[in-house]
Amino acid sequence: MTTRSQWGSRLGFILASAGSAVGLGAIWKFPYMAGTNGGSIFLLPYIFFTVTIGLVLLMGEMCMGRAAKAGAATAFPRFAGPWVGKIGILSVLTGFLVLAFYSVVGGWTVYYTFEAIIGNGIVNDPAMMRTEFGTFASSGFAPVVSHLAFLTATAVVILFGIDKGIERVAKFLMPLLFFMMLGLIIRGLTLPGAWSGIEFLFKPDWSAFTGESLLNAMGFAFFSLSVGSGSQMNYGSYLSNKVHLPSSVTWIVFLAILSSILGGLMIMPAVFAFGLSPDAGPGLTFATMPAVFAQLPFGQGFAVMFYICLFVAALTSSISILEMSVQYLVDEWKWSRGFAVTVTTTILAALGTLCALSFGPLADVTIFGKTFFDFFDYLTSNIGMPIGVLGIALVTVYFAWPMTCKQLSLVRPVSPWFLKTYRIVGGIFAPIVIVLVTLKGLGLF
């Protein structure tokens, strides 16, 4: 029997798991979500839901992984029986399909980084930038090549395994990401008018509060921690029994929140300083920021740094997703790591190509009225991940509560009030919120 790999250090585990959680959410999604949902009125409930429900569910996912010493496909049936256990297979499939379209967005970061390096893609007019982005995304060839390049970079890291691949890369890339983000934030804060962006993020405007922004904050809390796709459970399976789980997961949650706030600080002050609109939606990053760089001294250098940040954030998250699929084949099908990486990457290359072409040559090819990109996104975000998150809450609180208590108290005892609070949040509060977010995502209200 092959000994299961383990993290070489607690720091490596925290940084890799934080990298999985951060992803493009912090730099790409959080700023535009905050921009379209009232700034601080989105930020405050996001933080609240992350440090309550998000923290509890991430602890639960890690508990299941470490206790089973296996990923979701093994952990769910072991602790909840064969029927509920099918959620484990669904989680693995969900993560796999997430990477099919996520690698396309990762490919966009590759393309824009290359364009910034050669001095292209820095345009004064945001409308022109949006047009250029649309031209690139619909061109067919460039998005596919970028997607394949990003997927290849992910696969290379996975080939080297846990300690020599994922952990080593995380220890280098995560500090680099924070360092570059801080550099861009400092530059943005020196711009005239930047303070308006700070106020937008941190000064509550209660008149902007809506039920829509509250539900969006709930959904983003799950998205920002990468809970429910099975990747964090897989990372938990590599964790030594000598690591105190509650404190380690708290660090992961802290870094995820910090990354989102830094992402907002990196973009919003510059957006307000140049009189641009914060509610530009998903195009805020790819279409608005190049216009900001065009007006900055040494704009090309800051543009290169910015897009490298996006690439690093995307890569640390895609690594965790691909690792989950590869480890599933190694555990369940007894494949070698090299063969598993080759097969999964090849299939993802094909599926991702369909998603990349969804904005151009295959734009008219739809499944239930959605392009390949939108279909995979909808399927995973609104069905797969919510089921996985709900499964974690039910298993850790109701099906296998003794296991959860043992894992949380493995290194040192936790107080009775902590366990009671965990059970209330995970067993009552979390399921209600998950159902509400899922119903909203399905468009039922």
Coordinates of N, CA and C in Angstrom, one line a residue, residues 33-250:
M33 N -18.0 42.6 -7.8 CA -19.2 42.3 -7.0 C -19.4 43.4 -6.0
A34 N -18.4 44.0 -5.4 CA -18.5 45.1 -4.4 C -19.0 46.3 -5.2
G35 N -18.5 46.5 -6.4 CA -18.8 47.7 -7.2 C -20.3 47.7 -7.6
T36 N -20.9 46.5 -7.8 CA -22.3 46.5 -8.3 C -23.2 46.2 -7.1
N37 N -22.7 46.1 -5.9 CA -23.6 45.8 -4.7 C -23.4 46.7 -3.6
G38 N -23.0 48.0 -3.9 CA -22.9 49.0 -2.9 C -21.7 49.1 -2.0
G39 N -20.6 48.5 -2.5 CA -19.3 48.7 -1.8 C -19.3 48.1 -0.4
S40 N -19.2 48.9 0.6 CA -19.2 48.4 2.0 C -20.4 47.6 2.4
I41 N -21.5 47.9 1.8 CA -22.8 47.2 2.1 C -22.6 45.7 1.6
F42 N -21.8 45.5 0.7 CA -21.4 44.1 0.3 C -20.3 43.5 1.1
L43 N -19.3 44.4 1.4 CA -18.1 43.9 2.1 C -18.5 43.4 3.5
L44 N -19.3 44.2 4.3 CA -19.5 43.8 5.7 C -20.3 42.5 5.8
P45 N -21.4 42.2 5.1 CA -22.0 40.9 5.2 C -21.1 39.8 4.7
Y46 N -20.3 40.1 3.7 CA -19.4 39.1 3.1 C -18.4 38.6 4.2
I47 N -17.9 39.6 5.0 CA -16.9 39.2 6.1 C -17.7 38.4 7.1
F48 N -18.9 38.9 7.5 CA -19.7 38.2 8.5 C -20.0 36.8 8.1
F49 N -20.4 36.5 6.9 CA -20.8 35.2 6.5 C -19.5 34.3 6.3
T50 N -18.4 34.9 6.0 CA -17.2 34.2 5.8 C -16.6 33.7 7.2
V51 N -16.7 34.6 8.2 CA -16.1 34.2 9.5 C -17.0 33.4 10.3
T52 N -18.2 33.2 9.9 CA -19.2 32.3 10.6 C -19.4 31.0 9.8
I53 N -20.3 31.1 8.8 CA -20.7 29.9 8.0 C -19.5 29.4 7.2
G54 N -18.8 30.3 6.6 CA -17.6 29.9 5.8 C -16.6 29.2 6.6
L55 N -16.2 29.7 7.8 CA -15.2 29.2 8.6 C -15.7 27.8 9.1
V56 N -16.9 27.6 9.5 CA -17.4 26.4 10.0 C -17.4 25.3 8.9
L57 N -17.9 25.6 7.7 CA -17.9 24.7 6.7 C -16.6 24.3 6.2
L58 N -15.6 25.2 6.2 CA -14.3 24.9 5.7 C -13.6 24.0 6.8
M59 N -13.8 24.2 8.1 CA -13.4 23.3 9.1 C -13.9 21.9 8.9
G60 N -15.3 21.9 8.6 CA -15.9 20.6 8.4 C -15.3 19.8 7.2
E61 N -15.1 20.6 6.1 CA -14.5 19.9 4.9 C -13.1 19.4 5.2
M62 N -12.3 20.1 6.0 CA -11.0 19.7 6.3 C -11.0 18.5 7.3
C63 N -12.0 18.5 8.2 CA -12.2 17.4 9.2 C -12.5 16.1 8.4
M64 N -13.4 16.2 7.5 CA -13.7 15.0 6.7 C -12.5 14.4 5.9
G65 N -11.7 15.3 5.3 CA -10.6 14.9 4.5 C -9.5 14.3 5.4
R66 N -9.2 14.9 6.5 CA -8.1 14.4 7.3 C -8.5 13.1 8.0
A67 N -9.8 13.0 8.5 CA -10.3 11.8 9.1 C -10.3 10.6 8.2
A68 N -10.7 10.8 6.9 CA -10.7 9.7 5.9 C -9.4 9.5 5.3
K69 N -8.5 10.4 5.4 CA -7.2 10.4 4.6 C -7.5 10.1 3.2
A70 N -8.5 10.8 2.7 CA -8.9 10.6 1.3 C -9.8 11.8 0.9
G71 N -10.1 11.8 -0.4 CA -10.9 12.9 -1.0 C -12.4 12.7 -0.8
A72 N -13.2 13.5 -1.4 CA -14.6 13.5 -1.2 C -15.3 12.2 -1.6
A73 N -14.8 11.6 -2.7 CA -15.4 10.3 -3.2 C -15.3 9.2 -2.1
T74 N -14.3 9.2 -1.3 CA -14.2 8.2 -0.2 C -14.8 8.7 1.1
A75 N -14.6 10.0 1.4 CA -15.0 10.5 2.7 C -16.5 10.5 2.9
F76 N -17.2 11.0 1.9 CA -18.7 11.0 2.0 C -19.3 9.7 2.3
P77 N -19.1 8.6 1.5 CA -19.7 7.4 1.8 C -19.2 6.8 3.1
R78 N -18.0 7.0 3.5 CA -17.4 6.5 4.8 C -18.2 7.0 6.0
F79 N -18.5 8.3 6.0 CA -19.1 8.9 7.1 C -20.7 9.1 7.0
A80 N -21.2 8.9 5.8 CA -22.7 9.1 5.7 C -23.4 8.0 5.0
G81 N -22.7 6.9 4.6 CA -23.4 5.8 4.0 C -23.4 5.9 2.4
P82 N -23.8 4.9 1.7 CA -23.7 4.9 0.3 C -24.6 5.9 -0.4
W83 N -25.8 6.2 0.1 CA -26.7 7.1 -0.6 C -26.2 8.6 -0.5
V84 N -26.0 9.1 0.7 CA -25.5 10.4 0.9 C -24.0 10.5 0.3
G85 N -23.4 9.3 0.3 CA -22.0 9.2 -0.1 C -21.8 9.6 -1.6
K86 N -22.9 9.5 -2.4 CA -22.8 9.9 -3.8 C -22.5 11.4 -4.0
I87 N -22.7 12.2 -3.0 CA -22.3 13.6 -3.0 C -20.8 13.7 -3.3
G88 N -20.1 12.7 -2.8 CA -18.6 12.8 -3.0 C -18.2 12.7 -4.4
I89 N -18.8 11.8 -5.2 CA -18.5 11.7 -6.6 C -19.0 13.0 -7.3
L90 N -20.1 13.5 -6.9 CA -20.6 14.7 -7.5 C -19.6 15.9 -7.2
S91 N -19.0 15.9 -6.0 CA -18.1 17.0 -5.7 C -16.8 16.9 -6.6
V92 N -16.4 15.7 -6.8 CA -15.2 15.5 -7.7 C -15.5 16.0 -9.1
L93 N -16.7 15.5 -9.6 CA -17.1 15.9 -11.0 C -17.3 17.4 -11.1
T94 N -17.9 18.0 -10.0 CA -18.1 19.5 -10.0 C -16.8 20.2 -10.1
G95 N -15.8 19.8 -9.3 CA -14.5 20.5 -9.4 C -13.8 20.3 -10.8
F96 N -14.0 19.1 -11.4 CA -13.5 18.9 -12.7 C -14.1 19.8 -13.7
L97 N -15.4 19.9 -13.7 CA -16.1 20.8 -14.6 C -15.8 22.3 -14.4
V98 N -15.6 22.6 -13.1 CA -15.2 24.0 -12.8 C -13.9 24.4 -13.6
L99 N -12.9 23.5 -13.6 CA -11.7 23.7 -14.2 C -11.8 23.8 -15.7
A100 N -12.8 23.2 -16.3 CA -13.0 23.3 -17.7 C -13.2 24.7 -18.2
F101 N -14.0 25.5 -17.4 CA -14.2 26.9 -17.9 C -13.3 27.8 -17.1
Y102 N -12.9 27.5 -15.9 CA -12.0 28.3 -15.1 C -10.6 28.5 -15.8
S103 N -10.2 27.4 -16.5 CA -8.9 27.5 -17.2 C -9.0 28.4 -18.4
V104 N -10.2 28.7 -18.9 CA -10.3 29.6 -20.0 C -10.1 31.1 -19.4
V105 N -10.7 31.4 -18.3 CA -10.4 32.7 -17.6 C -9.0 32.8 -17.2
G106 N -8.4 31.7 -16.8 CA -6.9 31.7 -16.5 C -6.1 32.0 -17.7
G107 N -6.6 31.4 -18.9 CA -6.0 31.7 -20.1 C -6.0 33.2 -20.5
W108 N -7.1 33.9 -20.1 CA -7.2 35.3 -20.4 C -6.0 36.0 -19.6
T109 N -5.7 35.6 -18.4 CA -4.7 36.2 -17.6 C -3.3 36.0 -18.3
V110 N -3.1 34.8 -18.9 CA -1.9 34.6 -19.7 C -1.8 35.5 -20.9
Y111 N -2.9 35.7 -21.6 CA -2.9 36.5 -22.8 C -2.6 38.0 -22.4
Y112 N -3.3 38.5 -21.4 CA -3.1 39.9 -21.0 C -1.8 40.1 -20.4
T113 N -1.2 39.2 -19.7 CA 0.2 39.3 -19.2 C 1.2 39.5 -20.3
F114 N 1.0 38.6 -21.3 CA 1.9 38.7 -22.5 C 1.7 40.0 -23.2
E115 N 0.5 40.4 -23.4 CA 0.2 41.7 -24.1 C 0.8 42.9 -23.3
A116 N 0.7 42.8 -22.0 CA 1.3 43.9 -21.2 C 2.8 44.0 -21.3
I117 N 3.4 42.8 -21.3 CA 4.9 42.7 -21.4 C 5.4 43.3 -22.7
I118 N 4.7 43.1 -23.8 CA 5.1 43.6 -25.1 C 4.6 45.0 -25.4
G119 N 3.9 45.6 -24.4 CA 3.4 47.0 -24.5 C 2.1 47.2 -25.1
N120 N 1.3 46.1 -25.3 CA 0.0 46.3 -25.9 C -1.1 46.2 -24.8
G121 N -2.3 46.5 -25.2 CA -3.4 46.3 -24.2 C -3.6 47.4 -23.2
I122 N -2.9 48.5 -23.3 CA -3.0 49.6 -22.4 C -3.7 50.8 -23.2
V123 N -5.0 50.9 -23.0 CA -5.8 51.8 -23.8 C -6.5 52.8 -22.9
N124 N -6.6 54.1 -23.3 CA -7.2 55.1 -22.5 C -8.7 55.0 -22.4
D125 N -9.3 54.5 -23.4 CA -10.8 54.4 -23.4 C -11.3 53.1 -23.0
P126 N -12.0 53.0 -21.8 CA -12.6 51.7 -21.3 C -13.5 51.1 -22.4
A127 N -14.3 51.9 -23.1 CA -15.2 51.3 -24.1 C -14.4 50.6 -25.2
M128 N -13.3 51.2 -25.6 CA -12.5 50.6 -26.6 C -11.8 49.3 -26.1
M129 N -11.5 49.3 -24.8 CA -10.9 48.1 -24.2 C -11.9 47.0 -24.1
R130 N -13.1 47.3 -23.8 CA -14.2 46.3 -23.8 C -14.4 45.7 -25.2
T131 N -14.3 46.6 -26.2 CA -14.4 46.1 -27.6 C -13.2 45.2 -27.9
E132 N -12.0 45.6 -27.5 CA -10.8 44.8 -27.8 C -10.9 43.4 -27.1
F133 N -11.4 43.4 -25.8 CA -11.6 42.2 -25.1 C -12.6 41.3 -25.8
G134 N -13.7 41.8 -26.3 CA -14.7 41.1 -27.0 C -14.1 40.5 -28.3
T135 N -13.2 41.3 -29.0 CA -12.6 40.8 -30.2 C -11.7 39.6 -29.9
F136 N -10.9 39.7 -28.8 CA -10.0 38.7 -28.4 C -10.8 37.4 -28.0
A137 N -11.8 37.6 -27.2 CA -12.5 36.4 -26.7 C -13.2 35.7 -27.8
S138 N -13.6 36.4 -28.8 CA -14.4 35.7 -29.9 C -13.5 35.3 -31.1
S139 N -12.2 35.5 -31.0 CA -11.3 35.2 -32.1 C -11.1 33.7 -32.4
G140 N -11.3 32.9 -31.3 CA -11.1 31.5 -31.5 C -9.7 31.0 -31.2
F141 N -8.7 31.3 -32.0 CA -7.4 30.8 -31.8 C -6.7 31.3 -30.6
A142 N -6.6 32.6 -30.3 CA -5.9 33.1 -29.2 C -6.5 32.6 -27.8
P143 N -7.8 32.6 -27.6 CA -8.3 32.1 -26.3 C -8.0 30.6 -26.1
V144 N -8.0 29.8 -27.2 CA -7.8 28.4 -27.1 C -6.3 28.2 -26.7
V145 N -5.4 28.9 -27.4 CA -4.0 28.7 -27.1 C -3.7 29.2 -25.6
S146 N -4.3 30.3 -25.2 CA -4.1 30.8 -23.9 C -4.6 29.8 -22.8
H147 N -5.8 29.2 -23.1 CA -6.3 28.2 -22.2 C -5.4 27.0 -22.1
L148 N -4.9 26.6 -23.2 CA -4.0 25.4 -23.2 C -2.7 25.7 -22.4
A149 N -2.2 26.9 -22.6 CA -0.9 27.3 -21.9 C -1.2 27.3 -20.4
F150 N -2.3 27.9 -19.9 CA -2.6 27.9 -18.5 C -2.8 26.5 -17.9
L151 N -3.5 25.7 -18.7 CA -3.8 24.3 -18.2 C -2.5 23.5 -18.1
T152 N -1.6 23.8 -19.1 CA -0.3 23.1 -19.0 C 0.5 23.5 -17.8
A153 N 0.5 24.8 -17.5 CA 1.3 25.3 -16.3 C 0.7 24.6 -15.0
T154 N -0.6 24.5 -15.0 CA -1.2 23.8 -13.8 C -0.8 22.3 -13.7
A155 N -0.8 21.7 -14.9 CA -0.5 20.2 -14.9 C 1.0 20.0 -14.5
V156 N 1.9 20.9 -14.9 CA 3.3 20.7 -14.6 C 3.5 20.7 -13.1
V157 N 2.8 21.7 -12.4 CA 3.0 21.7 -10.9 C 2.4 20.5 -10.3
I158 N 1.3 20.0 -10.8 CA 0.7 18.7 -10.2 C 1.6 17.5 -10.4
L159 N 2.3 17.5 -11.5 CA 3.2 16.3 -11.8 C 4.2 16.1 -10.7
F160 N 4.6 17.2 -10.0 CA 5.7 17.1 -9.0 C 5.2 16.7 -7.6
G161 N 3.8 16.6 -7.5 CA 3.3 16.1 -6.3 C 3.0 17.2 -5.2
I162 N 2.8 16.8 -4.0 CA 2.4 17.7 -2.9 C 3.6 18.5 -2.4
D163 N 4.6 17.9 -1.8 CA 5.7 18.7 -1.2 C 6.6 19.4 -2.2
K164 N 6.9 18.7 -3.3 CA 7.9 19.2 -4.3 C 7.2 20.1 -5.4
G165 N 5.9 20.0 -5.5 CA 5.1 20.7 -6.5 C 4.3 21.8 -5.9
I166 N 3.1 21.3 -5.3 CA 2.1 22.3 -4.8 C 2.6 23.1 -3.7
E167 N 3.2 22.5 -2.7 CA 3.6 23.2 -1.5 C 4.8 24.2 -1.8
R168 N 5.7 23.8 -2.6 CA 6.8 24.6 -3.0 C 6.4 25.8 -3.8
V169 N 5.5 25.6 -4.7 CA 4.9 26.7 -5.5 C 4.1 27.7 -4.7
A170 N 3.3 27.1 -3.8 CA 2.5 28.0 -2.9 C 3.4 28.9 -2.0
K171 N 4.4 28.3 -1.5 CA 5.3 29.1 -0.6 C 6.0 30.3 -1.4
F172 N 6.1 30.1 -2.7 CA 6.7 31.2 -3.5 C 5.7 32.1 -4.0
L173 N 4.6 31.6 -4.6 CA 3.6 32.4 -5.3 C 2.8 33.2 -4.3
M174 N 2.3 32.7 -3.2 CA 1.4 33.4 -2.3 C 2.1 34.7 -1.7
P175 N 3.3 34.6 -1.2 CA 4.0 35.8 -0.7 C 4.2 36.8 -1.9
L176 N 4.5 36.3 -3.1 CA 4.7 37.1 -4.3 C 3.4 37.9 -4.6
L177 N 2.3 37.2 -4.5 CA 1.0 37.8 -4.8 C 0.7 38.9 -3.9
F178 N 0.9 38.7 -2.6 CA 0.6 39.8 -1.6 C 1.6 40.9 -1.8
F179 N 2.8 40.7 -2.1 CA 3.8 41.7 -2.3 C 3.4 42.6 -3.5
M180 N 3.1 42.0 -4.6 CA 2.7 42.7 -5.8 C 1.4 43.5 -5.6
M181 N 0.4 42.9 -4.9 CA -0.8 43.6 -4.6 C -0.6 44.8 -3.8
L182 N 0.3 44.7 -2.8 CA 0.6 45.9 -1.9 C 1.3 47.0 -2.7
G183 N 2.2 46.6 -3.7 CA 2.8 47.6 -4.5 C 1.8 48.4 -5.3
L184 N 0.8 47.7 -5.9 CA -0.2 48.3 -6.7 C -1.1 49.2 -5.8
I185 N -1.4 48.7 -4.6 CA -2.3 49.5 -3.7 C -1.6 50.8 -3.3
I186 N -0.3 50.7 -3.0 CA 0.4 51.9 -2.6 C 0.4 52.9 -3.7
R187 N 0.6 52.5 -4.9 CA 0.6 53.4 -6.1 C -0.8 54.0 -6.3
G188 N -1.8 53.2 -6.2 CA -3.2 53.7 -6.4 C -3.6 54.7 -5.3
L189 N -3.1 54.5 -4.1 CA -3.5 55.4 -3.0 C -2.9 56.8 -3.1
T190 N -1.8 56.9 -3.9 CA -1.2 58.2 -4.1 C -1.9 59.0 -5.2
L191 N -2.9 58.5 -5.8 CA -3.5 59.2 -6.9 C -4.5 60.2 -6.3
P192 N -4.7 61.4 -6.9 CA -5.7 62.4 -6.4 C -7.1 61.8 -6.6
G193 N -7.9 61.9 -5.6 CA -9.2 61.4 -5.6 C -9.4 59.9 -5.2
A194 N -8.3 59.3 -4.8 CA -8.3 57.9 -4.5 C -9.1 57.6 -3.2
W195 N -9.2 58.6 -2.3 CA -9.9 58.4 -1.1 C -11.3 58.1 -1.3
S196 N -11.9 58.5 -2.4 CA -13.3 58.2 -2.6 C -13.5 56.7 -2.8
G197 N -12.5 56.0 -3.3 CA -12.6 54.6 -3.5 C -12.5 53.9 -2.1
I198 N -11.7 54.4 -1.2 CA -11.6 53.9 0.2 C -12.9 54.0 0.9
E199 N -13.6 55.2 0.7 CA -14.9 55.4 1.4 C -15.9 54.5 0.8
F200 N -15.9 54.3 -0.5 CA -16.8 53.4 -1.1 C -16.7 52.0 -0.5
L201 N -15.5 51.5 -0.2 CA -15.3 50.2 0.3 C -15.6 50.1 1.8
F202 N -15.3 51.1 2.6 CA -15.3 51.0 4.0 C -16.3 51.8 4.7
K203 N -16.9 52.9 4.1 CA -17.8 53.8 4.8 C -19.3 53.3 4.4
P204 N -20.0 52.7 5.4 CA -21.3 52.2 5.1 C -22.3 53.2 4.6
D205 N -22.9 52.9 3.5 CA -24.0 53.7 3.0 C -25.3 52.8 3.1
W206 N -26.0 53.0 4.2 CA -27.1 52.1 4.4 C -28.2 52.2 3.4
S207 N -28.3 53.3 2.7 CA -29.3 53.5 1.7 C -29.1 52.6 0.5
A208 N -27.9 52.1 0.4 CA -27.6 51.2 -0.7 C -27.9 49.7 -0.4
F209 N -28.3 49.5 0.9 CA -28.5 48.1 1.3 C -29.8 47.5 0.6
T210 N -29.6 46.3 0.0 CA -30.7 45.6 -0.6 C -30.6 44.1 -0.2
G211 N -31.7 43.4 -0.3 CA -31.7 41.9 -0.1 C -30.9 41.3 -1.2
E212 N -30.8 41.8 -2.4 CA -30.0 41.3 -3.4 C -28.5 41.3 -3.1
S213 N -28.0 42.4 -2.5 CA -26.6 42.5 -2.1 C -26.3 41.5 -1.0
L214 N -27.3 41.3 -0.1 CA -27.1 40.4 1.0 C -26.9 39.0 0.5
L215 N -27.8 38.6 -0.4 CA -27.7 37.2 -1.0 C -26.4 37.0 -1.8
N216 N -26.0 38.1 -2.5 CA -24.8 38.0 -3.3 C -23.6 37.9 -2.3
A217 N -23.6 38.5 -1.2 CA -22.5 38.4 -0.2 C -22.5 37.0 0.4
M218 N -23.6 36.4 0.6 CA -23.7 35.0 1.1 C -23.0 34.1 0.1
G219 N -23.4 34.2 -1.2 CA -22.9 33.4 -2.2 C -21.4 33.5 -2.4
F220 N -20.9 34.8 -2.4 CA -19.5 35.0 -2.5 C -18.7 34.5 -1.4
A221 N -19.3 34.5 -0.2 CA -18.5 33.9 1.0 C -18.2 32.4 0.7
F222 N -19.1 31.7 0.1 CA -18.7 30.3 -0.3 C -17.7 30.2 -1.4
F223 N -18.0 31.1 -2.4 CA -17.1 31.1 -3.6 C -15.6 31.4 -3.2
S224 N -15.5 32.4 -2.3 CA -14.2 32.9 -1.9 C -13.3 31.9 -1.2
L225 N -14.0 31.0 -0.5 CA -13.3 29.9 0.3 C -13.1 28.6 -0.5
S226 N -13.7 28.5 -1.7 CA -13.6 27.3 -2.5 C -14.2 26.1 -1.8
V227 N -15.3 26.4 -1.0 CA -15.9 25.3 -0.2 C -17.0 24.6 -1.1
G228 N -17.0 23.3 -1.0 CA -18.0 22.6 -1.7 C -17.6 21.9 -3.0
S229 N -16.5 22.3 -3.5 CA -16.0 21.6 -4.8 C -15.2 20.4 -4.5
G230 N -14.8 20.2 -3.2 CA -14.0 19.0 -2.9 C -12.5 19.2 -2.8
S231 N -12.0 20.3 -3.4 CA -10.6 20.6 -3.4 C -10.0 20.8 -2.0
Q232 N -10.7 21.5 -1.2 CA -10.2 21.7 0.2 C -10.3 20.4 1.0
M233 N -11.2 19.6 0.8 CA -11.3 18.3 1.4 C -10.1 17.4 1.1
N234 N -9.7 17.5 -0.2 CA -8.5 16.8 -0.7 C -7.3 17.3 0.0
Y235 N -7.1 18.6 0.1 CA -6.0 19.2 0.8 C -6.0 18.8 2.2
G236 N -7.1 18.7 2.9 CA -7.2 18.3 4.3 C -6.7 16.8 4.4
S237 N -6.9 16.0 3.4 CA -6.5 14.6 3.5 C -5.0 14.4 3.6
Y238 N -4.2 15.5 3.2 CA -2.8 15.4 3.3 C -2.2 16.0 4.6
L239 N -3.2 16.3 5.5 CA -2.8 17.1 6.7 C -2.4 16.1 7.8
S240 N -1.3 16.4 8.5 CA -0.9 15.6 9.6 C -1.8 15.7 10.8
N241 N -1.9 14.7 11.6 CA -2.7 14.7 12.8 C -2.1 15.6 13.9
K242 N -0.9 16.1 13.6 CA -0.2 17.0 14.6 C -0.6 18.5 14.4
V243 N -1.3 18.8 13.4 CA -1.7 20.2 13.1 C -3.1 20.5 13.7
H244 N -3.1 21.6 14.4 CA -4.3 22.1 15.1 C -5.3 22.6 14.0
L245 N -6.4 21.9 13.7 CA -7.2 22.3 12.6 C -7.9 23.7 12.8
P246 N -8.6 23.9 13.9 CA -9.3 25.2 14.0 C -8.4 26.4 13.8
S247 N -7.2 26.5 14.3 CA -6.4 27.6 14.2 C -5.8 27.7 12.7
S248 N -5.5 26.6 12.1 CA -5.0 26.6 10.8 C -6.1 27.1 9.8
V249 N -7.3 26.6 9.9 CA -8.4 27.0 9.1 C -8.7 28.5 9.3
T250 N -8.6 29.0 10.5 CA -8.8 30.4 10.8 C -7.8 31.2 10.0

